[in-house]
Amino acid sequence: MQLRAVLFDVGDTLWHAAQPPPPAEFRRMGAERAEAFLRHIGVPCRNPEQLARAAWASMESAMRAARSSDRVEPDYAAVARSAAASEGVFLTNEQAAALMEAIYISGAEGGKRAYPDARGTLVELRNRGFRLGIVTNRAFGGERFRADLRELGLDVGWDAVSVSVEVGFLKPHPALFEHALTALDLEPRQALMVGNSLVEDVSGAQALGIAAAWKRSQPDAEGVTPDLTFGELSELLLWPPLKEAAH
Ligand SMILES: [Mg+2]
């Protein structure tokens, strides 16, 4: 195996929700932020908690539907705008997108923590000559996601960052993996995908000829055979194909 790059899933692979606020606290924060945002743009709303809840639920249901059908990222702004309209709050798509950004509680504030060996493993892979990429399904990308990576100590100089909402497709759709390979200018056989989902990470990568390492977790598919199965990220460093990067 001639590996030159390692691609990582993020949620439950590099970071996880270690201490998330209780649901009631999430709702309270969402309501407070929705209210402040709407006041700022001068749009009246009688029940910001209900608005925040409805907008969030509609986004999650659009994402679930996309994940179980064509894996094309929904237009979340349009989804949120229509959820808000059904609550009697009329926004432009741009305002609806900003509302979602406002109520989204991410990173350390959302209880996320990097796994203790995540940063050390990434740094060591880089020292061995591997290029590093992110291939992640998430409804929020942009600077906010990069800031969350920095805050959690995962700013290791990524060579490729492929975020579903930015690319327009969700794993296991091949387009998200291809986006990372193109950014790295590599062939599928030169990359390893690392993730906790058999469906999204392992079978998605393998369908393109990318080897895949599975971080053992509740299996979400049958009949998928990872090239490597591991428990802790640092175990990757012991796997012979990751001893050093091929040149
Ligand atoms: Mg994951």
Tab-separated table of C-alpha atoms and ligand atoms in Angstrom:
chain	number	residue	atom	x	y	z
A	1	MET	CA	0.000	0.000	0.000
A	2	GLN	CA	1.562	3.280	-1.148
A	3	LEU	CA	-0.017	5.795	1.184
A	4	ARG	CA	0.765	9.483	1.025
A	5	ALA	CA	-2.200	11.044	2.792
A	6	VAL	CA	-4.598	10.298	5.623
A	7	LEU	CA	-8.149	11.645	5.481
A	8	PHE	CA	-10.125	12.035	8.696
A	9	ASP	CA	-13.761	12.131	9.621
A	10	VAL	CA	-14.283	14.572	12.520
A	11	GLY	CA	-17.327	13.733	14.710
A	12	ASP	CA	-16.637	10.746	16.987
A	13	THR	CA	-13.307	10.246	15.230
A	14	LEU	CA	-11.220	13.336	16.156
A	15	TRP	CA	-13.657	15.007	18.541
A	16	HIS	CA	-16.757	13.973	20.444
A	17	ALA	CA	-19.459	15.485	22.616
A	18	ALA	CA	-17.812	14.825	25.989
A	19	GLN	CA	-19.831	17.226	28.117
A	20	PRO	CA	-22.753	18.552	26.101
A	21	PRO	CA	-25.079	20.953	27.913
A	22	PRO	CA	-28.401	19.258	28.807
A	23	PRO	CA	-31.108	19.591	26.093
A	24	ALA	CA	-33.023	22.197	28.136
A	25	GLU	CA	-29.887	24.339	28.306
A	26	PHE	CA	-29.327	23.991	24.551
A	27	ARG	CA	-32.915	25.154	24.018
A	28	ARG	CA	-32.520	28.082	26.394
A	29	MET	CA	-29.326	29.209	24.663
A	30	GLY	CA	-30.906	28.789	21.224
A	31	ALA	CA	-33.938	30.845	22.252
A	32	GLU	CA	-31.790	33.597	23.735
A	33	ARG	CA	-29.677	33.817	20.591
A	34	ALA	CA	-32.659	33.705	18.249
A	35	GLU	CA	-34.248	36.546	20.200
A	36	ALA	CA	-31.064	38.653	20.140
A	37	PHE	CA	-30.565	38.017	16.410
A	38	LEU	CA	-34.156	38.923	15.498
A	39	ARG	CA	-34.018	42.053	17.643
A	40	HIS	CA	-30.802	43.014	15.870
A	41	ILE	CA	-32.374	42.709	12.397
A	42	GLY	CA	-35.651	44.260	13.577
A	43	VAL	CA	-37.928	41.279	12.905
A	44	PRO	CA	-40.643	40.710	15.518
A	45	CYS	CA	-41.124	37.227	16.988
A	46	ARG	CA	-43.459	36.236	19.798
A	47	ASN	CA	-41.877	32.904	20.655
A	48	PRO	CA	-38.161	32.735	19.852
A	49	GLU	CA	-37.768	29.394	21.641
A	50	GLN	CA	-40.388	27.788	19.430
A	51	LEU	CA	-38.846	29.435	16.353
A	52	ALA	CA	-35.344	28.175	17.195
A	53	ARG	CA	-36.657	24.697	17.878
A	54	ALA	CA	-38.686	24.543	14.643
A	55	ALA	CA	-35.817	25.860	12.510
A	56	TRP	CA	-33.348	23.418	14.050
A	57	ALA	CA	-35.710	20.444	13.698
A	58	SER	CA	-36.353	21.267	10.043
A	59	MET	CA	-32.627	21.409	9.346
A	60	GLU	CA	-32.033	18.067	11.034
A	61	SER	CA	-34.877	16.432	9.189
A	62	ALA	CA	-33.622	17.782	5.838
A	63	MET	CA	-30.169	16.391	6.607
A	64	ARG	CA	-31.594	12.994	7.589
A	65	ALA	CA	-33.645	12.848	4.401
A	66	ALA	CA	-30.592	13.697	2.274
A	67	ARG	CA	-28.504	11.080	4.072
A	68	SER	CA	-31.024	8.377	3.272
A	69	SER	CA	-31.618	9.388	-0.348
A	70	ASP	CA	-29.397	11.149	-2.897
A	71	ARG	CA	-26.781	12.577	-0.471
A	72	VAL	CA	-27.102	15.989	-2.043
A	73	GLU	CA	-26.798	18.686	0.639
A	74	PRO	CA	-30.119	20.484	1.147
A	75	ASP	CA	-30.397	24.263	0.878
A	76	TYR	CA	-30.480	24.767	4.651
A	77	ALA	CA	-31.212	28.484	4.385
A	78	ALA	CA	-34.355	27.771	2.373
A	79	VAL	CA	-35.340	25.014	4.811
A	80	ALA	CA	-34.911	27.353	7.803
A	81	ARG	CA	-36.714	30.190	6.037
A	82	SER	CA	-39.730	28.021	5.409
A	83	ALA	CA	-39.723	26.707	9.004
A	84	ALA	CA	-39.598	30.305	10.265
A	85	ALA	CA	-42.426	31.330	7.929
A	86	SER	CA	-44.590	28.560	9.344
A	87	GLU	CA	-44.002	30.170	12.772
A	88	GLY	CA	-45.070	33.544	11.351
A	89	VAL	CA	-41.526	34.921	11.127
A	90	PHE	CA	-40.644	36.098	7.635
A	91	LEU	CA	-36.974	36.141	6.685
A	92	THR	CA	-34.879	36.256	3.545
A	93	ASN	CA	-32.728	33.197	2.829
A	94	GLU	CA	-29.710	35.202	3.950
A	95	GLN	CA	-31.372	36.131	7.248
A	96	ALA	CA	-32.475	32.528	7.772
A	97	ALA	CA	-28.882	31.324	7.262
A	98	ALA	CA	-27.668	33.934	9.760
A	99	LEU	CA	-30.350	32.839	12.243
A	100	MET	CA	-29.085	29.241	12.037
A	101	GLU	CA	-25.495	30.402	12.560
A	102	ALA	CA	-26.678	32.422	15.556
A	103	ILE	CA	-28.437	29.526	17.292
A	104	TYR	CA	-25.795	26.912	16.464
A	105	ILE	CA	-23.812	26.054	19.610
A	106	SER	CA	-20.557	24.500	18.495
A	107	GLY	CA	-17.062	23.580	19.615
A	108	ALA	CA	-16.084	23.636	23.274
A	109	GLU	CA	-19.231	25.616	24.120
A	110	GLY	CA	-21.268	22.703	22.770
A	111	GLY	CA	-19.292	20.290	24.994
A	112	LYS	CA	-16.985	19.032	22.235
A	113	ARG	CA	-13.554	17.748	23.191
A	114	ALA	CA	-10.802	16.337	21.005
A	115	TYR	CA	-9.835	12.767	21.891
A	116	PRO	CA	-6.725	12.957	24.076
A	117	ASP	CA	-4.451	11.331	21.477
A	118	ALA	CA	-5.902	13.126	18.437
A	119	ARG	CA	-3.469	15.997	18.124
A	120	GLY	CA	-0.401	13.860	18.916
A	121	THR	CA	-1.409	11.279	16.310
A	122	LEU	CA	-1.952	13.924	13.629
A	123	VAL	CA	1.359	15.622	14.380
A	124	GLU	CA	3.223	12.309	14.263
A	125	LEU	CA	1.617	11.367	10.926
A	126	ARG	CA	2.725	14.714	9.565
A	127	ASN	CA	6.254	14.125	10.918
A	128	ARG	CA	6.287	10.822	9.046
A	129	GLY	CA	5.566	12.699	5.822
A	130	PHE	CA	1.835	12.153	5.409
A	131	ARG	CA	-0.417	14.883	4.146
A	132	LEU	CA	-3.588	15.326	6.154
A	133	GLY	CA	-7.159	15.924	5.071
A	134	ILE	CA	-10.621	16.283	6.585
A	135	VAL	CA	-13.678	14.686	4.963
A	136	THR	CA	-16.704	15.542	7.095
A	137	ASN	CA	-20.486	15.690	6.919
A	138	ARG	CA	-21.692	18.882	8.548
A	139	ALA	CA	-24.372	21.482	8.015
A	140	PHE	CA	-22.089	24.317	9.170
A	141	GLY	CA	-18.710	24.938	7.574
A	142	GLY	CA	-16.753	28.076	6.865
A	143	GLU	CA	-14.659	29.993	9.358
A	144	ARG	CA	-16.752	28.796	12.287
A	145	PHE	CA	-15.725	25.160	11.690
A	146	ARG	CA	-12.063	26.147	11.279
A	147	ALA	CA	-12.264	28.107	14.535
A	148	ASP	CA	-13.744	25.077	16.320
A	149	LEU	CA	-10.824	22.961	15.063
A	150	ARG	CA	-8.361	25.547	16.395
A	151	GLU	CA	-10.140	25.815	19.725
A	152	LEU	CA	-9.971	22.056	20.214
A	153	GLY	CA	-6.276	21.887	19.326
A	154	LEU	CA	-6.866	20.223	15.960
A	155	ASP	CA	-5.296	22.988	13.852
A	156	VAL	CA	-2.470	20.882	12.491
A	157	GLY	CA	-2.146	22.506	9.077
A	158	TRP	CA	-4.690	20.593	7.023
A	159	ASP	CA	-3.772	20.048	3.368
A	160	ALA	CA	-7.400	19.481	2.363
A	161	VAL	CA	-10.668	20.308	4.132
A	162	SER	CA	-13.749	18.820	2.477
A	163	VAL	CA	-16.954	19.788	4.288
A	164	SER	CA	-20.239	18.435	2.908
A	165	VAL	CA	-22.137	21.718	3.140
A	166	GLU	CA	-19.363	23.500	1.236
A	167	VAL	CA	-18.955	20.827	-1.439
A	168	GLY	CA	-22.675	20.072	-1.814
A	169	PHE	CA	-22.607	16.310	-1.171
A	170	LEU	CA	-22.691	14.121	1.935
A	171	LYS	CA	-20.524	11.048	2.552
A	172	PRO	CA	-20.719	8.332	1.311
A	173	HIS	CA	-21.279	10.256	-1.945
A	174	PRO	CA	-18.024	9.933	-3.934
A	175	ALA	CA	-17.912	13.680	-4.677
A	176	LEU	CA	-16.806	14.560	-1.140
A	177	PHE	CA	-13.874	12.104	-1.229
A	178	GLU	CA	-12.990	13.196	-4.760
A	179	HIS	CA	-12.921	16.808	-3.577
A	180	ALA	CA	-10.225	15.906	-1.028
A	181	LEU	CA	-8.216	13.817	-3.507
A	182	THR	CA	-8.295	16.671	-6.017
A	183	ALA	CA	-7.089	19.160	-3.395
A	184	LEU	CA	-4.227	16.764	-2.564
A	185	ASP	CA	-3.606	15.843	-6.213
A	186	LEU	CA	-3.547	12.142	-5.282
A	187	GLU	CA	-4.972	8.877	-6.601
A	188	PRO	CA	-7.430	6.922	-4.406
A	189	ARG	CA	-4.854	4.190	-3.688
A	190	GLN	CA	-2.538	6.822	-2.164
A	191	ALA	CA	-4.976	7.775	0.597
A	192	LEU	CA	-6.374	6.214	3.754
A	193	MET	CA	-9.749	7.304	5.142
A	194	VAL	CA	-10.189	7.156	8.927
A	195	GLY	CA	-13.653	7.315	10.481
A	196	ASN	CA	-16.192	5.794	12.841
A	197	SER	CA	-18.991	5.097	10.347
A	198	LEU	CA	-18.996	1.922	8.275
A	199	VAL	CA	-21.535	3.433	5.892
A	200	GLU	CA	-20.195	6.949	5.450
A	201	ASP	CA	-16.468	6.567	5.996
A	202	VAL	CA	-15.464	2.971	5.273
A	203	SER	CA	-17.765	1.888	2.463
A	204	GLY	CA	-17.801	5.418	0.990
A	205	ALA	CA	-14.019	5.470	0.717
A	206	GLN	CA	-13.620	1.844	-0.358
A	207	ALA	CA	-16.128	2.299	-3.204
A	208	LEU	CA	-13.594	4.685	-4.749
A	209	GLY	CA	-10.558	2.494	-4.064
A	210	ILE	CA	-9.474	4.428	-0.949
A	211	ALA	CA	-8.379	2.174	1.926
A	212	ALA	CA	-10.327	2.739	5.144
A	213	ALA	CA	-9.580	2.440	8.846
A	214	TRP	CA	-12.595	2.106	11.119
A	215	LYS	CA	-12.636	3.514	14.619
A	216	ARG	CA	-14.602	0.804	16.350
A	217	SER	CA	-18.083	1.994	17.349
A	218	GLN	CA	-21.708	0.904	17.105
A	219	PRO	CA	-21.783	-0.688	13.599
A	220	ASP	CA	-24.125	1.116	11.187
A	221	ALA	CA	-23.807	-1.427	8.346
A	222	GLU	CA	-23.321	-5.125	7.729
A	223	GLY	CA	-20.954	-6.747	5.266
A	224	VAL	CA	-18.407	-3.898	5.273
A	225	THR	CA	-14.800	-4.965	5.935
A	226	PRO	CA	-12.438	-2.166	6.941
A	227	ASP	CA	-8.765	-2.428	5.962
A	228	LEU	CA	-7.942	-1.723	9.596
A	229	THR	CA	-10.051	-1.610	12.760
A	230	PHE	CA	-8.777	0.266	15.804
A	231	GLY	CA	-9.885	1.604	19.170
A	232	GLU	CA	-7.624	4.557	19.939
A	233	LEU	CA	-6.310	6.919	17.265
A	234	SER	CA	-2.701	6.406	18.349
A	235	GLU	CA	-2.987	2.744	17.243
A	236	LEU	CA	-2.855	4.050	13.678
A	237	LEU	CA	0.810	4.829	14.241
A	238	LEU	CA	1.560	1.114	14.709
A	239	TRP	CA	0.030	0.029	11.413
A	240	PRO	CA	2.846	-0.838	8.964
A	241	PRO	CA	1.449	1.123	5.942
A	242	LEU	CA	1.586	4.237	8.143
A	243	LYS	CA	5.209	3.821	9.189
A	244	GLU	CA	6.238	6.448	6.676
A	245	ALA	CA	4.780	8.148	3.647
A	246	ALA	CA	5.592	6.736	0.224
A	247	HIS	CA	7.288	9.195	-2.091
B	1	MG	MG	-18.092	10.483	12.524
